[in-house]
Short mmCIF file of C-alpha atoms and ligand atoms in Angstrom, two decimals:
data_model
loop_
_atom_site.label_atom_id
_atom_site.label_comp_id
_atom_site.label_asym_id
_atom_site.label_seq_id
_atom_site.Cartn_x
_atom_site.Cartn_y
_atom_site.Cartn_z
CA MET A 246 3.08 33.62 13.92
CA GLY A 247 -0.28 34.47 12.36
CA ASN A 248 1.11 33.51 9.01
CA SER A 249 2.45 30.15 10.04
CA GLU A 250 -0.84 29.28 11.76
CA ASP A 251 -2.67 30.15 8.56
CA THR A 252 -0.30 27.99 6.56
CA ASN A 253 -0.85 25.10 8.97
CA LYS A 254 -4.59 25.49 8.77
CA ASN A 255 -4.42 25.51 5.01
CA LYS A 256 -2.22 22.44 4.98
CA ASP A 257 -4.65 20.60 7.28
CA GLU A 258 -7.60 21.63 5.18
CA VAL A 259 -5.88 20.59 1.95
CA GLU A 260 -5.04 17.21 3.49
CA LYS A 261 -8.60 16.68 4.71
CA GLU A 262 -9.89 17.58 1.28
CA GLU A 263 -7.42 15.20 -0.40
CA ASN A 264 -8.37 12.32 1.91
CA LYS A 265 -12.04 12.95 1.23
CA ASN A 266 -11.24 12.88 -2.48
CA VAL A 267 -9.34 9.61 -2.16
CA LEU A 268 -12.34 7.94 -0.47
CA GLN A 269 -14.72 9.61 -2.89
CA SER A 270 -12.82 8.51 -5.98
CA THR A 271 -12.51 4.93 -4.68
CA ARG A 272 -16.28 4.89 -4.22
CA THR A 273 -16.82 6.33 -7.70
CA VAL A 274 -14.77 3.55 -9.30
CA ILE A 275 -16.43 0.86 -7.13
CA LYS A 276 -19.84 2.15 -8.25
CA ARG A 277 -18.77 2.05 -11.90
CA ALA A 278 -17.40 -1.49 -11.46
CA LEU A 279 -20.58 -2.75 -9.77
CA ASP A 280 -22.73 -1.10 -12.46
CA ARG A 281 -20.69 -2.77 -15.19
CA LEU A 282 -21.10 -6.11 -13.45
CA GLY A 283 -24.85 -5.52 -13.13
CA TYR A 284 -25.11 -5.43 -9.33
CA PRO A 285 -27.94 -3.45 -7.73
CA GLN A 286 -27.51 -0.31 -5.60
CA GLU A 287 -27.60 -2.28 -2.26
CA VAL A 288 -24.28 -3.86 -3.09
CA PHE A 289 -22.73 -0.43 -3.46
CA GLU A 290 -24.38 0.71 -0.21
CA LEU A 291 -22.72 -2.24 1.56
CA MET A 292 -19.31 -1.61 0.03
CA LYS A 293 -18.95 2.14 0.21
CA GLU A 294 -18.03 2.08 3.94
CA PRO A 295 -16.17 -0.39 6.17
CA LEU A 296 -18.42 -2.71 8.20
CA ARG A 297 -16.53 -1.72 11.34
CA MET A 298 -14.42 1.29 12.25
CA LEU A 299 -12.83 1.53 15.67
CA THR A 300 -11.23 4.74 16.93
CA VAL A 301 -9.00 4.39 19.97
CA ARG A 302 -7.11 6.82 22.18
CA ILE A 303 -3.84 5.48 23.50
CA PRO A 304 -2.14 7.15 26.48
CA ILE A 305 1.63 6.68 26.29
CA ARG A 306 4.30 7.79 28.72
CA MET A 307 7.00 9.59 26.74
CA ASP A 308 10.70 9.40 27.64
CA ASP A 309 10.59 12.85 29.29
CA GLY A 310 7.91 11.65 31.73
CA SER A 311 4.98 13.42 30.07
CA ILE A 312 1.86 11.58 28.87
CA HIS A 313 0.82 11.87 25.26
CA ILE A 314 -2.59 10.63 24.08
CA PHE A 315 -2.32 9.18 20.57
CA THR A 316 -5.31 8.55 18.31
CA GLY A 317 -5.46 5.30 16.34
CA PHE A 318 -7.90 3.57 14.01
CA ARG A 319 -8.72 0.12 12.73
CA ALA A 320 -11.13 -0.27 9.81
CA GLN A 321 -12.57 -3.62 8.72
CA HIS A 322 -14.10 -3.15 5.34
CA ASN A 323 -15.81 -6.45 4.52
CA ASP A 324 -15.32 -9.92 6.00
CA ALA A 325 -17.70 -11.89 3.78
CA VAL A 326 -14.82 -13.74 2.07
CA GLY A 327 -12.75 -14.30 5.21
CA PRO A 328 -10.90 -12.43 7.97
CA THR A 329 -9.91 -8.87 7.14
CA LYS A 330 -6.28 -8.11 6.39
CA GLY A 331 -4.14 -5.04 5.99
CA GLY A 332 -1.34 -2.91 7.34
CA VAL A 333 -1.01 -0.38 10.14
CA ARG A 334 0.58 2.95 9.29
CA PHE A 335 2.28 5.35 11.67
CA HIS A 336 2.13 8.83 10.16
CA PRO A 337 1.18 12.38 11.19
CA ASP A 338 -1.32 12.62 8.29
CA VAL A 339 -3.29 9.47 9.18
CA SER A 340 -7.01 10.20 9.34
CA GLU A 341 -10.23 8.25 9.72
CA THR A 342 -11.18 8.92 6.10
CA GLU A 343 -7.82 7.79 4.79
CA VAL A 344 -7.91 4.57 6.83
CA LYS A 345 -11.41 3.85 5.50
CA ALA A 346 -10.29 4.28 1.88
CA LEU A 347 -7.20 2.16 2.50
CA SER A 348 -9.33 -0.65 3.96
CA ILE A 349 -11.49 -0.66 0.83
CA TRP A 350 -8.34 -0.90 -1.30
CA MET A 351 -7.22 -3.90 0.73
CA SER A 352 -10.53 -5.67 -0.04
CA LEU A 353 -9.94 -5.00 -3.73
CA LYS A 354 -6.33 -6.23 -3.60
CA ALA A 355 -7.41 -9.44 -1.85
CA GLY A 356 -10.05 -10.00 -4.55
CA ILE A 357 -7.63 -9.31 -7.40
CA VAL A 358 -4.97 -11.78 -6.19
CA ASP A 359 -7.72 -14.14 -5.03
CA LEU A 360 -6.87 -14.43 -1.33
CA PRO A 361 -9.39 -15.75 1.25
CA TYR A 362 -9.55 -12.33 2.93
CA GLY A 363 -11.47 -9.09 3.08
CA GLY A 364 -9.74 -5.75 3.55
CA GLY A 365 -8.71 -4.04 6.77
CA LYS A 366 -6.41 -1.15 7.63
CA GLY A 367 -5.10 0.62 10.69
CA GLY A 368 -3.22 3.74 11.52
CA ILE A 369 -1.95 5.89 14.35
CA ILE A 370 -1.53 9.65 14.13
CA CYS A 371 2.11 10.05 15.17
CA ASP A 372 5.51 10.88 13.76
CA PRO A 373 7.82 7.90 14.31
CA ARG A 374 10.76 9.97 13.02
CA GLU A 375 10.52 12.04 16.20
CA MET A 376 10.02 9.15 18.61
CA SER A 377 12.54 6.99 20.46
CA PHE A 378 12.60 3.20 20.21
CA PRO A 379 11.08 2.69 23.68
CA GLU A 380 8.31 5.20 22.88
CA LEU A 381 7.53 3.35 19.66
CA GLU A 382 7.43 0.05 21.53
CA ARG A 383 4.99 1.43 24.11
CA LEU A 384 2.81 2.88 21.36
CA SER A 385 2.79 -0.38 19.35
CA ARG A 386 1.83 -2.39 22.44
CA GLY A 387 -0.76 0.21 23.50
CA TYR A 388 -2.41 0.04 20.07
CA VAL A 389 -2.71 -3.76 20.26
CA ARG A 390 -4.24 -3.56 23.75
CA ALA A 391 -6.74 -1.01 22.45
CA ILE A 392 -7.86 -3.07 19.43
CA SER A 393 -7.29 -6.62 20.74
CA GLN A 394 -10.98 -7.50 20.93
CA ILE A 395 -11.64 -7.03 17.23
CA VAL A 396 -8.42 -8.49 15.78
CA GLY A 397 -6.93 -12.00 15.73
CA PRO A 398 -5.68 -14.74 13.37
CA THR A 399 -9.23 -15.62 12.27
CA LYS A 400 -10.72 -12.10 12.56
CA ASP A 401 -8.41 -9.38 11.29
CA ILE A 402 -4.67 -9.71 10.64
CA PRO A 403 -2.52 -6.54 10.69
CA ALA A 404 0.77 -6.05 8.81
CA PRO A 405 3.38 -3.36 8.10
CA ASP A 406 2.57 -0.22 6.13
CA VAL A 407 4.01 3.31 5.92
CA PHE A 408 6.68 3.79 8.66
CA THR A 409 6.02 0.46 10.39
CA ASN A 410 8.38 -2.50 10.11
CA SER A 411 9.17 -6.03 11.29
CA GLN A 412 10.30 -4.81 14.73
CA ILE A 413 6.95 -3.11 15.29
CA MET A 414 5.17 -6.28 14.12
CA ALA A 415 7.24 -8.29 16.64
CA TRP A 416 6.19 -6.04 19.56
CA MET A 417 2.58 -6.20 18.44
CA MET A 418 2.67 -10.00 18.14
CA ASP A 419 4.27 -10.30 21.57
CA GLU A 420 1.61 -8.05 23.14
CA TYR A 421 -1.23 -9.95 21.52
CA SER A 422 0.25 -13.31 22.61
CA ARG A 423 0.51 -12.01 26.19
CA ILE A 424 -3.12 -10.85 26.19
CA LYS A 425 -4.39 -14.18 24.80
CA GLU A 426 -1.91 -16.24 26.86
CA PHE A 427 -0.79 -18.35 23.90
CA ASP A 428 1.76 -17.80 21.17
CA SER A 429 -0.08 -16.30 18.20
CA PRO A 430 2.25 -15.80 15.24
CA GLY A 431 -0.76 -15.82 12.86
CA PHE A 432 -2.11 -12.64 14.48
CA ILE A 433 0.14 -10.40 12.39
CA THR A 434 2.34 -10.67 9.29
CA GLY A 435 5.57 -8.99 8.27
CA LYS A 436 7.32 -10.36 11.36
CA PRO A 437 11.05 -11.02 11.62
CA ILE A 438 11.90 -14.49 10.20
CA VAL A 439 12.88 -15.84 13.66
CA LEU A 440 9.38 -15.06 14.95
CA GLY A 441 7.53 -16.81 12.13
CA GLY A 442 8.00 -14.22 9.39
CA SER A 443 8.16 -15.42 5.80
CA HIS A 444 11.12 -15.35 3.49
CA GLY A 445 10.57 -12.77 0.80
CA ARG A 446 8.01 -10.67 2.74
CA GLU A 447 10.17 -7.57 3.00
CA SER A 448 10.73 -7.28 -0.73
CA ALA A 449 7.34 -8.73 -1.74
CA THR A 450 5.61 -5.47 -2.74
CA ALA A 451 8.56 -4.52 -4.96
CA LYS A 452 8.70 -8.06 -6.43
CA GLY A 453 5.01 -7.79 -7.33
CA VAL A 454 5.59 -4.38 -8.93
CA THR A 455 8.57 -5.79 -10.85
CA ILE A 456 6.40 -8.59 -12.23
CA CYS A 457 3.74 -6.06 -13.28
CA ILE A 458 6.38 -3.89 -15.00
CA ARG A 459 7.70 -6.93 -16.88
CA GLU A 460 4.20 -8.01 -17.99
CA ALA A 461 3.20 -4.45 -18.97
CA ALA A 462 6.44 -4.00 -20.95
CA LYS A 463 5.66 -7.21 -22.88
CA LYS A 464 2.23 -5.85 -23.79
CA LYS A 465 3.77 -2.57 -24.95
CA GLY A 466 6.66 -4.22 -26.78
CA ILE A 467 9.24 -2.42 -24.61
CA ASN A 468 12.52 -4.22 -23.98
CA LEU A 469 13.41 -3.83 -20.30
CA GLU A 470 17.11 -4.06 -21.07
CA GLY A 471 18.10 -0.39 -21.11
CA ALA A 472 14.54 0.89 -20.56
CA ARG A 473 14.49 4.22 -18.68
CA ILE A 474 12.70 4.03 -15.36
CA VAL A 475 11.73 6.79 -12.93
CA ILE A 476 10.76 5.86 -9.38
CA GLN A 477 9.08 8.35 -7.06
CA GLY A 478 9.72 7.30 -3.45
CA PHE A 479 12.60 5.37 -1.91
CA GLY A 480 10.79 3.61 0.94
CA ASN A 481 10.29 -0.15 1.20
CA ALA A 482 8.70 -0.55 -2.24
CA GLY A 483 10.73 2.10 -4.10
CA SER A 484 14.16 1.04 -2.85
CA PHE A 485 13.77 -2.70 -3.45
CA LEU A 486 12.23 -1.93 -6.83
CA ALA A 487 15.17 0.27 -7.85
CA LYS A 488 17.48 -2.63 -7.02
CA PHE A 489 15.40 -5.23 -8.90
CA MET A 490 15.07 -3.05 -12.00
CA HIS A 491 18.76 -2.17 -11.94
CA ASP A 492 19.58 -5.90 -11.68
CA THR A 493 17.39 -6.74 -14.69
CA GLY A 494 19.41 -4.33 -16.84
CA ALA A 495 16.93 -1.45 -16.88
CA LYS A 496 18.25 2.07 -16.37
CA VAL A 497 16.90 3.72 -13.22
CA ILE A 498 17.37 7.35 -14.27
CA ALA A 499 15.67 9.03 -11.31
CA ILE A 500 14.55 8.34 -7.75
CA SER A 501 13.18 10.61 -5.05
CA ASP A 502 12.25 10.90 -1.38
CA VAL A 503 10.30 13.54 0.58
CA TYR A 504 13.16 16.02 0.25
CA GLY A 505 13.55 15.84 -3.55
CA GLY A 506 14.82 13.77 -6.46
CA LEU A 507 18.07 12.68 -8.10
CA HIS A 508 18.31 12.44 -11.87
CA ASP A 509 20.98 11.05 -14.20
CA PRO A 510 19.94 10.25 -17.79
CA ASP A 511 22.72 7.62 -17.93
CA GLY A 512 21.34 5.77 -14.90
CA LEU A 513 21.94 6.26 -11.15
CA ASP A 514 24.32 4.24 -9.00
CA ILE A 515 21.57 2.36 -7.17
CA ASP A 516 23.84 0.24 -4.95
CA TYR A 517 25.50 3.40 -3.62
CA LEU A 518 22.14 5.08 -2.95
CA LEU A 519 20.80 2.00 -1.16
CA ASP A 520 23.89 1.93 0.97
CA ARG A 521 23.41 5.55 2.04
CA ARG A 522 19.63 5.38 2.49
CA ASP A 523 18.31 5.78 6.07
CA SER A 524 15.58 3.67 7.65
CA PHE A 525 12.88 6.21 6.69
CA GLY A 526 13.82 5.92 3.02
CA THR A 527 15.67 9.20 2.62
CA VAL A 528 18.95 9.73 0.81
CA THR A 529 18.68 12.85 -1.36
CA LYS A 530 19.62 15.17 1.54
CA LEU A 531 23.21 14.05 0.95
CA PHE A 532 23.26 15.61 -2.52
CA LYS A 533 23.35 19.22 -3.70
CA ASP A 534 22.11 18.73 -7.22
CA THR A 535 18.48 17.69 -6.79
CA ILE A 536 15.24 18.11 -8.71
CA SER A 537 11.75 18.53 -7.26
CA ASN A 538 9.25 15.68 -7.00
CA SER A 539 7.03 17.31 -9.61
CA GLU A 540 9.94 17.71 -12.06
CA LEU A 541 10.71 14.03 -11.52
CA LEU A 542 7.23 12.94 -12.60
CA GLU A 543 7.55 14.86 -15.86
CA LEU A 544 10.95 13.44 -16.90
CA ASP A 545 11.39 11.82 -20.29
CA CYS A 546 11.27 8.08 -19.54
CA ASP A 547 9.66 4.77 -20.61
CA ILE A 548 8.27 3.64 -17.28
CA LEU A 549 7.14 5.75 -14.33
CA VAL A 550 6.55 4.20 -10.91
CA PRO A 551 4.89 6.42 -8.30
CA ALA A 552 5.89 4.64 -5.07
CA ALA A 553 5.29 7.40 -2.55
CA ILE A 554 1.96 9.03 -1.67
CA GLU A 555 -1.52 9.80 -2.95
CA ASN A 556 -2.61 12.33 -5.59
CA GLN A 557 0.66 12.78 -7.50
CA ILE A 558 -0.62 12.56 -11.08
CA THR A 559 -3.54 14.94 -11.42
CA LYS A 560 -5.28 16.92 -14.14
CA GLU A 561 -2.74 19.69 -13.51
CA ASN A 562 0.35 17.71 -14.54
CA VAL A 563 -0.98 14.74 -16.54
CA GLN A 564 -0.35 16.45 -19.89
CA LYS A 565 3.33 16.67 -19.07
CA ILE A 566 3.79 12.99 -18.16
CA LYS A 567 5.88 11.31 -20.84
CA ALA A 568 6.05 7.66 -19.71
CA GLU A 569 4.41 4.98 -21.84
CA ILE A 570 3.79 2.74 -18.84
CA ILE A 571 2.82 3.82 -15.32
CA VAL A 572 2.86 1.21 -12.59
CA GLU A 573 1.38 2.42 -9.30
CA ALA A 574 3.39 1.02 -6.39
CA ALA A 575 1.85 3.59 -4.02
CA ASN A 576 -1.80 3.66 -3.02
CA GLY A 577 -3.86 6.21 -4.97
CA PRO A 578 -1.15 8.22 -6.76
CA THR A 579 -3.30 9.01 -9.83
CA THR A 580 -6.66 10.80 -9.77
CA ILE A 581 -9.69 9.64 -11.77
CA GLU A 582 -9.41 12.52 -14.28
CA ALA A 583 -5.72 11.82 -14.83
CA THR A 584 -6.43 8.09 -15.29
CA GLU A 585 -8.98 8.89 -17.99
CA HIS A 586 -6.60 11.23 -19.74
CA LEU A 587 -3.75 8.68 -19.70
CA ASN A 588 -6.05 5.98 -20.99
CA GLU A 589 -7.15 8.14 -23.92
CA ARG A 590 -3.50 8.74 -24.78
CA GLY A 591 -2.82 4.99 -24.81
CA VAL A 592 -0.56 5.01 -21.73
CA LEU A 593 -0.72 1.61 -20.03
CA LEU A 594 -1.49 2.26 -16.36
CA VAL A 595 -1.23 -0.68 -13.97
CA PRO A 596 -3.34 0.39 -10.98
CA ASP A 597 -2.30 0.33 -7.32
CA VAL A 598 -4.76 -2.37 -6.29
CA LEU A 599 -3.06 -4.78 -8.71
CA ALA A 600 0.55 -3.52 -8.78
CA SER A 601 1.03 -3.32 -5.01
CA ALA A 602 -0.72 -6.60 -4.15
CA GLY A 603 2.56 -8.56 -3.82
CA GLY A 604 2.90 -7.48 -0.18
CA VAL A 605 -0.42 -8.84 0.99
CA THR A 606 0.11 -11.96 -1.13
CA VAL A 607 3.28 -12.90 0.73
CA SER A 608 1.57 -11.87 3.98
CA TYR A 609 -1.03 -14.48 3.14
CA PHE A 610 1.79 -17.02 2.58
CA GLU A 611 3.22 -16.04 5.97
CA TRP A 612 -0.15 -16.59 7.68
CA VAL A 613 -0.57 -19.97 5.95
CA GLN A 614 2.90 -21.01 7.14
CA ASN A 615 2.08 -19.84 10.69
CA ASN A 616 -1.20 -21.75 10.71
CA GLN A 617 0.39 -24.98 9.50
CA GLY A 618 3.64 -24.51 11.44
CA TYR A 619 5.60 -25.53 8.35
CA TYR A 620 7.92 -23.05 6.67
CA TRP A 621 8.77 -22.55 3.01
CA THR A 622 12.05 -21.68 1.32
CA GLU A 623 12.62 -18.34 -0.37
CA GLU A 624 12.39 -20.08 -3.77
CA GLU A 625 9.00 -21.58 -2.90
CA VAL A 626 7.69 -18.17 -1.85
CA GLU A 627 9.00 -16.50 -5.00
CA GLU A 628 7.62 -19.16 -7.29
CA ARG A 629 4.17 -18.89 -5.73
CA LEU A 630 4.23 -15.08 -5.79
CA GLU A 631 5.23 -15.13 -9.46
CA LYS A 632 2.25 -17.38 -10.31
CA VAL A 633 -0.24 -15.29 -8.33
CA MET A 634 0.90 -11.95 -9.77
CA VAL A 635 1.12 -13.13 -13.39
CA SER A 636 -2.34 -14.64 -13.26
CA ALA A 637 -3.79 -11.52 -11.57
CA PHE A 638 -2.19 -9.27 -14.20
CA ASP A 639 -3.48 -11.46 -17.06
CA ASN A 640 -6.93 -11.61 -15.59
CA VAL A 641 -7.21 -7.82 -15.18
CA TYR A 642 -5.71 -7.22 -18.65
CA LYS A 643 -8.20 -9.64 -20.19
CA VAL A 644 -11.16 -7.93 -18.50
CA ALA A 645 -9.84 -4.51 -19.63
CA THR A 646 -9.55 -5.68 -23.22
CA SER A 647 -12.75 -7.70 -23.45
CA ARG A 648 -14.94 -5.16 -21.62
CA LYS A 649 -13.17 -2.17 -23.23
CA VAL A 650 -12.45 -0.45 -19.92
CA ASP A 651 -9.23 0.95 -18.46
CA MET A 652 -7.02 -1.22 -16.25
CA ARG A 653 -8.20 0.49 -13.06
CA LEU A 654 -11.87 -0.17 -13.72
CA ALA A 655 -11.02 -3.72 -14.82
CA ALA A 656 -9.07 -4.31 -11.59
CA TYR A 657 -11.98 -2.98 -9.52
CA MET A 658 -14.38 -5.26 -11.42
CA VAL A 659 -12.20 -8.27 -10.63
CA GLY A 660 -11.66 -7.05 -7.05
CA VAL A 661 -15.30 -6.50 -6.03
CA ARG A 662 -16.78 -9.56 -7.64
CA LYS A 663 -15.75 -12.20 -5.09
CA MET A 664 -16.72 -9.95 -2.17
CA ALA A 665 -20.11 -9.24 -3.72
CA GLU A 666 -20.73 -12.92 -4.38
CA ALA A 667 -19.66 -13.94 -0.87
CA SER A 668 -21.90 -11.23 0.64
CA ARG A 669 -24.81 -12.51 -1.48
CA PHE A 670 -24.30 -16.18 -0.52
CA ARG A 671 -24.22 -15.15 3.15
CA GLY A 672 -27.58 -13.48 2.66
CA TRP A 673 -26.30 -9.98 3.47
CA ILE A 674 -27.60 -8.46 0.25
N1 LIG B 1200 0.34 -2.63 3.91
C1 LIG B 1200 0.46 -3.48 2.77
C2 LIG B 1200 -0.58 -3.12 1.73
O1 LIG B 1200 -1.09 -2.04 1.73
C3 LIG B 1200 0.47 -4.93 3.13
C4 LIG B 1200 -0.74 -5.46 3.81
C5 LIG B 1200 -0.56 -6.87 4.32
O2 LIG B 1200 0.51 -7.42 4.14
O3 LIG B 1200 -1.52 -7.38 4.89
O4 LIG B 1200 -0.86 -3.87 0.83
#
């Protein structure tokens, strides 16, 4: 008993420390970007924290009759450019610090793909894998009631994130519409198509990552036909990405989920794995012959895509990473030290704030369609996403080359500029 409590305490402390580091390292890169762009210290002071951070406690009746009080957050980083925008995650490890860092990342993403938004993010400390459907519905509705005064189609627009999906968005939209007494599809994105969702939203993050992989491979002279790809994580981004890469003729030689990884140097049977995958993105439990997540990162491959969680490539394992291209589909998978090391070695790293911006881009398309009440075809969505991602990639690559900085710093420079300018024009700084 004593032992397991100690282990729990250590785990909690390690997580707290990691979240602090994630926020700290985001701030460090923002500071470097602002310095490079010649902005004074006040701009950094404005950007290092969200403008608003709401913590709510949500009492929910569980199926067994008991009441559980859940804690939730909504952070609004900066709304100088426009309403804030970003997902809501349901996860036991959600914390105030993590939500803050994630809201800053959303501001950067919006700047990089040039959307008329600032960044926002929300989260609830809970484990949806242990909750029933009715409990999840009550929690989703309870969260909207708790934050309804600070969100809305022209204020702050939520979306899916880790362990939240279109059904949860539908409940949230319904609750918000009830509170406001009018139908408000533009309150939230990532909805089911019949409720005003956009074609292509579900696979948008993976599509954006696929475009970044293709553009990065061109720069490195790697032919994607037969290229060996390793994907860490088999959630929304990882699973769609595996399918897209497989369809383009690349060889997906390894994938993983929280339980472990599967590796086959000749390429995995992706269609079979997708078929057996559960709704929380796990599949490896069905296999005996698995590798660990850390072994997976160190596999011999051309392209590595961390599509799971934070702090995966660190100074401890960076020397053993063999990929020539790393495309970050997850938020914050590589630490600052590891980024510097990879850059020195000539590895092309496409950072999270650029690579994973396809999701919020199609969310923006969804919101535009909701506001105009006119809906686009899947082809129209894809064509527009392609244009946005290619031009964002080119822009960041150009800044990296011309200013002689790594792709992460270049992306941050592009990402903060519009927000800084908008804050200046408004007279905030
Ligand atoms: N949660 C996604 C992200 O981190 C999507 C946000 C959105 O669609 O607004 O980019």
